[in-house]
């Protein structure tokens, strides 16, 4: 399959997402064409830099860049202001100027932190996102959200900073563990429920983490996911309205993830949160029982959890501390049918009812990755 280009047009910046096998070798020419400058600083973590760092540096050097490689220890626990400060000092030491470019090479943590470093350094320089995990490919590398975590919670300090280009090399998925790949399928299923009954039906029949999935199929499913996200961020870059729908499954999912002390992966937590909210919505008559069952079946087909054993009070306590709360109401994304969702502002009492109706329905179906 040839490379697919997906144009993104947010209100602050237009850029292309390039998806295909082997496109890592094109990072240099993409940077030269879309970002310019003479120095390129590649930011990557201790897992990804040894795998792909040299290939990306070589591509940048072939395109005429002077390069620097800045690495930090892998892991969400390092997505902190202290790591960000080290990266910013690294950019200064490599003498990047306003015209130069940061290349974010890695998964979601790297993309978030390198994006924020680019947003802050010299009050903002360009960044090219090169996601290497499925989660980063289908979600975090597109749309310009950047952040670090605070002691009070995930992604609490950040900025919107759109990339100048995104380069998605499907071959990078070959070095991702089956567990991490499967975990990210939670976000892929979410996109199907959000906007695409055909993608959802395909995933339910042909799970993306099955052993016989071809590279062509990966290109096409990843590209479709990026188009879905693109359609949302083009319409609502700063999450005033439509972009909130991307939080489908996240209100309960974040609560499940946090109460597991982040031992359950983000995608698995979102998958469980999605099934719980669908069951709760079905019990309230906001979505059909059949829709909730379909979501459960597609989730199970990927070996992901469809429920949680975390108690109702704990989920409620975590959920009401979510960023999306407003006083004593909270915005929750409700699925109505496959391909149709809405954002509903509900009271904390209604949230408690949804949690009671949707969570712990069959906690024995919890699957831990
Ligand atoms: N990951 C949700 C968003 O980008 O808005």
Coordinates of C-alpha atoms and ligand atoms in Angstrom, one line a residue:
X1 CA 0.0 0.0 0.0
X2 CA 1.3 3.5 -0.8
X3 CA 1.6 6.3 1.7
X4 CA -1.6 8.1 2.7
X5 CA -1.6 11.9 3.3
X6 CA -4.3 13.3 5.6
X7 CA -4.6 17.1 5.6
X8 CA -5.4 18.8 8.9
X9 CA -6.8 22.3 9.0
X10 CA -7.1 23.6 12.6
X11 CA -7.8 27.3 13.2
X12 CA -4.2 27.9 14.3
X13 CA -2.3 25.8 11.8
X14 CA -2.7 23.5 8.7
X15 CA -0.5 20.5 8.3
X16 CA -0.3 17.0 6.8
X17 CA -0.2 13.6 8.5
X18 CA 1.8 11.1 6.4
X19 CA 0.9 7.5 7.1
X20 CA 2.7 4.5 5.6
X21 CA 5.4 1.8 6.0
X22 CA 9.0 3.0 6.1
X23 CA 8.2 6.8 6.2
X24 CA 10.7 7.2 9.1
X25 CA 13.3 7.8 6.4
X26 CA 11.3 10.7 5.1
X27 CA 11.4 12.7 8.4
X28 CA 14.2 14.9 7.2
X29 CA 12.6 15.9 3.9
X30 CA 9.2 16.4 5.7
X31 CA 10.9 18.7 8.3
X32 CA 12.7 20.7 5.6
X33 CA 9.5 21.1 3.6
X34 CA 7.1 21.8 6.4
X35 CA 9.2 23.4 9.2
X36 CA 12.4 24.7 7.7
X37 CA 15.3 25.8 9.9
X38 CA 18.8 24.5 10.1
X39 CA 18.9 22.7 13.5
X40 CA 16.7 19.7 14.4
X41 CA 16.5 18.4 18.0
X42 CA 15.1 14.9 18.2
X43 CA 13.5 14.3 21.6
X44 CA 13.0 10.6 22.5
X45 CA 12.9 8.3 25.5
X46 CA 15.3 5.6 26.6
X47 CA 13.2 2.9 24.9
X48 CA 12.6 4.4 21.5
X49 CA 15.9 6.4 21.0
X50 CA 18.0 3.2 20.6
X51 CA 15.5 1.7 18.2
X52 CA 14.9 4.6 15.8
X53 CA 17.0 7.6 16.9
X54 CA 19.9 7.0 14.5
X55 CA 17.6 6.5 11.5
X56 CA 15.8 9.7 12.1
X57 CA 19.0 11.6 12.8
X58 CA 20.4 10.3 9.5
X59 CA 17.3 11.3 7.6
X60 CA 17.5 14.8 9.1
X61 CA 21.2 15.1 8.3
X62 CA 20.6 14.0 4.7
X63 CA 18.1 16.9 4.5
X64 CA 20.9 19.3 5.6
X65 CA 20.1 19.7 9.3
X66 CA 22.6 20.0 12.1
X67 CA 21.1 17.6 14.7
X68 CA 21.0 16.9 18.4
X69 CA 19.4 13.9 20.2
X70 CA 17.9 14.6 23.6
X71 CA 16.7 11.6 25.6
X72 CA 14.9 11.1 28.9
X73 CA 14.1 8.0 30.9
X74 CA 11.0 6.3 29.6
X75 CA 7.8 6.2 31.6
X76 CA 4.7 8.3 32.5
X77 CA 6.4 8.9 35.9
X78 CA 8.9 11.1 34.0
X79 CA 6.3 13.3 32.3
X80 CA 7.1 16.0 34.8
X81 CA 8.2 19.6 35.0
X82 CA 11.7 18.5 36.0
X83 CA 12.2 16.5 32.8
X84 CA 10.7 19.3 30.8
X85 CA 13.3 21.7 32.3
X86 CA 16.1 19.3 31.3
X87 CA 14.8 19.2 27.8
X88 CA 14.5 23.0 27.5
X89 CA 18.1 23.3 28.7
X90 CA 19.0 20.7 26.1
X91 CA 17.4 22.8 23.4
X92 CA 19.3 25.9 24.6
X93 CA 22.6 24.0 24.7
X94 CA 22.0 22.8 21.2
X95 CA 21.5 26.4 20.2
X96 CA 18.2 26.1 18.5
X97 CA 16.9 29.4 17.2
X98 CA 13.3 30.5 16.5
X99 CA 13.4 29.0 13.0
X100 CA 14.6 25.5 14.1
X101 CA 12.6 22.4 14.8
X102 CA 11.9 19.8 17.5
X103 CA 11.2 16.3 16.4
X104 CA 9.1 14.3 18.9
X105 CA 10.0 10.6 18.3
X106 CA 8.1 8.2 20.5
X107 CA 4.8 7.4 22.2
X108 CA 2.3 9.6 23.9
X109 CA 4.6 10.7 26.8
X110 CA 7.3 11.8 24.4
X111 CA 4.9 13.6 22.1
X112 CA 3.2 15.5 24.9
X113 CA 6.5 16.5 26.5
X114 CA 8.4 17.4 23.3
X115 CA 5.4 19.3 22.1
X116 CA 5.3 21.3 25.3
X117 CA 9.0 21.9 25.2
X118 CA 8.6 23.3 21.6
X119 CA 5.6 25.4 22.7
X120 CA 7.7 27.0 25.5
X121 CA 11.2 27.3 24.1
X122 CA 11.7 30.8 22.8
X123 CA 7.9 31.3 23.3
X124 CA 7.3 28.6 20.6
X125 CA 9.2 26.9 17.9
X126 CA 8.0 24.3 15.4
X127 CA 7.5 20.6 16.2
X128 CA 7.1 17.6 14.0
X129 CA 5.5 14.6 15.6
X130 CA 6.8 11.1 14.8
X131 CA 4.6 8.8 16.9
X132 CA 5.9 5.2 17.3
X133 CA 3.1 3.7 19.5
X134 CA -0.5 2.9 18.3
X135 CA -1.9 5.3 20.9
X136 CA 0.2 8.2 19.8
X137 CA -0.5 7.4 16.1
X138 CA -4.3 7.4 16.4
X139 CA -4.7 10.0 19.1
X140 CA -2.1 12.1 20.8
X141 CA 0.2 13.1 17.9
X142 CA -2.7 14.8 16.1
X143 CA -4.5 17.8 17.4
X144 CA -1.9 19.8 19.3
X145 CA -2.5 18.9 22.9
X146 CA 0.8 18.9 24.9
X147 CA 1.2 18.5 28.6
X148 CA 3.1 17.3 31.7
X149 CA 1.6 15.7 34.8
X150 CA 1.5 17.4 38.2
X151 CA 1.3 15.7 41.6
X152 CA -2.4 16.5 41.5
X153 CA -3.1 14.6 38.3
X154 CA -2.3 13.7 34.7
X155 CA -1.9 16.4 32.0
X156 CA -2.6 19.3 34.4
X157 CA 0.0 21.7 32.9
X158 CA 0.2 22.1 29.1
X159 CA -0.6 24.1 26.0
X160 CA -2.2 23.7 22.6
X161 CA 0.7 23.6 20.1
X162 CA -0.1 22.2 16.7
X163 CA 2.7 20.3 14.9
X164 CA 4.0 21.4 11.5
X165 CA 3.7 17.8 10.3
X166 CA 3.1 14.3 11.6
X167 CA 5.0 11.3 10.2
X168 CA 3.4 7.9 11.1
X169 CA 5.6 4.9 10.2
X170 CA 3.4 1.8 10.6
X171 CA 6.5 -0.4 10.7
X172 CA 7.3 1.1 14.2
X173 CA 4.4 -0.9 15.5
X174 CA 6.5 -4.1 14.9
X175 CA 8.6 -3.3 18.0
X176 CA 5.6 -2.5 20.2
X177 CA 4.7 -5.3 22.7
X178 CA 1.4 -7.1 22.0
X179 CA 0.2 -5.9 25.4
X180 CA 0.8 -2.2 24.6
X181 CA -0.6 -2.6 21.1
X182 CA -3.8 -4.3 22.4
X183 CA -4.2 -1.7 25.1
X184 CA -4.3 1.1 22.5
X185 CA -7.1 -0.7 20.7
X186 CA -9.4 0.7 23.3
X187 CA -9.0 4.2 21.7
X188 CA -9.5 2.7 18.2
X189 CA -12.8 1.1 19.3
X190 CA -13.7 4.4 20.8
X191 CA -13.2 6.2 17.5
X192 CA -15.5 3.6 15.8
X193 CA -18.3 4.2 18.3
X194 CA -17.8 7.9 18.0
X195 CA -18.0 8.3 14.3
X196 CA -17.8 5.3 12.1
X197 CA -20.2 2.3 12.1
X198 CA -18.2 0.7 9.2
X199 CA -14.9 0.9 11.1
X200 CA -16.6 -0.4 14.3
X201 CA -18.2 -3.4 12.4
X202 CA -14.8 -4.2 10.8
X203 CA -13.1 -4.1 14.2
X204 CA -15.7 -6.3 15.9
X205 CA -15.2 -8.9 13.1
X206 CA -11.5 -8.5 12.6
X207 CA -9.8 -7.4 15.9
X208 CA -6.9 -5.2 15.2
X209 CA -4.7 -7.1 17.5
X210 CA -5.3 -10.5 15.8
X211 CA -2.0 -12.2 14.7
X212 CA -2.9 -12.1 10.9
X213 CA -3.5 -8.4 10.6
X214 CA -1.6 -7.1 7.6
X215 CA 0.5 -4.0 7.2
X216 CA -2.0 -2.7 4.6
X217 CA -4.9 -3.2 7.1
X218 CA -2.9 -1.3 9.8
X219 CA -2.3 1.6 7.4
X220 CA -5.9 1.8 6.5
X221 CA -7.3 1.5 10.1
X222 CA -4.7 3.9 11.5
X223 CA -5.4 6.4 8.6
X224 CA -9.2 6.2 9.2
X225 CA -8.7 6.8 12.9
X226 CA -6.6 9.9 12.2
X227 CA -9.3 11.1 9.8
X228 CA -11.9 10.8 12.5
X229 CA -9.7 12.7 15.0
X230 CA -8.9 15.3 12.2
X231 CA -12.6 15.9 11.6
X232 CA -13.0 16.7 15.2
X233 CA -10.0 19.0 15.8
X234 CA -10.6 20.8 12.5
X235 CA -14.0 21.8 13.8
X236 CA -13.0 22.5 17.4
X237 CA -9.3 22.9 18.1
X238 CA -9.6 24.1 21.7
X239 CA -12.2 21.7 23.0
X240 CA -15.1 24.2 23.4
X241 CA -17.6 21.7 22.0
X242 CA -17.2 18.8 19.5
X243 CA -13.7 17.9 20.7
X244 CA -15.2 16.9 24.1
X245 CA -16.7 13.9 22.3
X246 CA -13.1 12.5 22.1
X247 CA -13.5 12.0 25.8
X248 CA -16.0 9.2 25.2
X249 CA -15.3 6.5 27.8
X250 CA -12.7 8.7 29.6
X251 CA -14.7 10.0 32.6
X252 CA -15.2 6.6 34.0
X253 CA -12.0 5.3 32.2
X254 CA -9.8 7.8 34.0
X255 CA -11.4 6.9 37.3
X256 CA -10.8 3.2 36.7
X257 CA -7.2 3.9 35.5
X258 CA -6.4 6.2 38.5
X259 CA -7.9 3.8 41.1
X260 CA -5.8 1.0 39.7
X261 CA -2.8 3.2 40.4
X262 CA -2.1 3.3 36.7
X263 CA -1.4 -0.4 36.6
X264 CA -4.3 -0.9 34.1
X265 CA -3.3 0.7 30.8
X266 CA -5.0 3.8 29.5
X267 CA -6.6 2.1 26.5
X268 CA -7.9 -0.8 28.6
X269 CA -9.3 1.7 31.2
X270 CA -11.0 3.7 28.4
X271 CA -12.5 0.4 27.0
X272 CA -13.9 -0.5 30.4
X273 CA -15.1 3.0 30.9
X274 CA -16.8 3.0 27.5
X275 CA -18.6 -0.3 28.2
X276 CA -19.7 1.0 31.7
X277 CA -21.1 4.3 30.3
X278 CA -22.8 2.4 27.5
X279 CA -24.5 0.1 30.0
X280 CA -25.5 3.0 32.2
X281 CA -26.8 5.0 29.2
X282 CA -28.8 1.9 28.0
X283 CA -30.3 1.5 31.5
X284 CA -31.4 5.2 31.4
X285 CA -32.9 4.7 27.9
X286 CA -30.4 7.0 26.3
X287 CA -28.9 4.3 24.1
X288 CA -30.2 0.9 23.0
X289 CA -29.3 -2.3 24.8
X290 CA -28.1 -3.6 21.5
X291 CA -25.6 -0.8 21.1
X292 CA -24.2 -1.5 24.6
X293 CA -24.0 -5.2 23.8
X294 CA -22.2 -4.4 20.5
X295 CA -19.6 -2.3 22.3
X296 CA -19.0 -5.0 24.9
X297 CA -18.6 -7.7 22.1
X298 CA -16.0 -5.6 20.1
X299 CA -14.1 -4.8 23.4
X300 CA -14.1 -8.5 24.4
X301 CA -12.9 -9.5 20.9
X302 CA -9.8 -7.4 21.5
X303 CA -9.2 -9.0 24.9
X304 CA -10.0 -5.8 26.7
X305 CA -12.0 -5.4 29.9
X306 CA -15.7 -4.6 29.7
X307 CA -16.1 -3.8 33.4
X308 CA -14.4 -3.0 36.6
X309 CA -14.4 -4.4 40.1
X310 CA -13.6 -0.9 41.5
X311 CA -16.5 0.1 43.7
X312 CA -19.1 2.7 42.8
X313 CA -18.0 5.2 45.5
X314 CA -14.4 5.1 44.4
X315 CA -15.2 5.6 40.8
X316 CA -17.5 8.5 41.7
X317 CA -14.8 10.1 43.9
X318 CA -12.2 9.9 41.1
X319 CA -14.7 11.0 38.4
X320 CA -15.8 14.1 40.2
X321 CA -12.2 15.3 40.5
X322 CA -11.9 15.1 36.7
X323 CA -10.9 18.2 34.7
X324 CA -14.3 18.1 33.0
X325 CA -16.3 18.9 36.1
X326 CA -18.0 22.3 36.4
X327 CA -19.1 23.1 40.0
X328 CA -21.5 20.3 40.8
X329 CA -22.1 19.2 37.2
X330 CA -19.9 17.3 34.8
X331 CA -19.8 16.9 31.0
X332 CA -20.1 13.2 30.1
X333 CA -20.1 11.8 26.6
X334 CA -23.0 9.5 26.0
X335 CA -23.2 6.9 23.2
X336 CA -26.6 6.8 21.5
X337 CA -25.9 4.4 18.7
X338 CA -22.7 3.2 17.0
X339 CA -21.5 6.3 15.2
X340 CA -23.6 8.7 17.3
X341 CA -22.7 10.3 20.6
X342 CA -23.5 13.6 22.5
X343 CA -22.0 15.6 25.3
X344 CA -24.4 15.8 28.2
X345 CA -24.1 18.0 31.2
X346 CA -25.3 16.0 34.2
X347 CA -25.5 16.6 37.9
X348 CA -23.3 14.6 40.3
X349 CA -26.4 12.7 41.4
X350 CA -27.1 11.6 37.8
X351 CA -23.4 10.6 37.5
X352 CA -23.7 8.5 40.6
X353 CA -26.8 6.8 39.1
X354 CA -25.0 6.1 35.8
X355 CA -22.0 4.6 37.7
X356 CA -24.4 2.4 39.7
X357 CA -26.2 1.3 36.6
X358 CA -23.2 0.7 34.4
X359 CA -20.3 -0.4 36.6
X360 CA -19.8 -3.7 38.4
X361 CA -22.4 -5.3 36.2
X362 CA -20.1 -8.2 35.4
X363 CA -16.9 -7.5 37.2
X364 CA -15.8 -11.1 36.6
X365 CA -15.3 -10.0 32.9
X366 CA -12.5 -7.7 33.9
X367 CA -9.5 -8.7 31.9
X368 CA -6.1 -7.5 33.1
X369 CA -3.4 -7.0 30.5
Ligands
LIG1 N1 -7.1 12.8 23.3 C1 -8.2 13.7 23.2 C2 -7.9 14.9 22.4 O1 -6.9 15.1 21.8 O2 -8.7 15.8 22.5

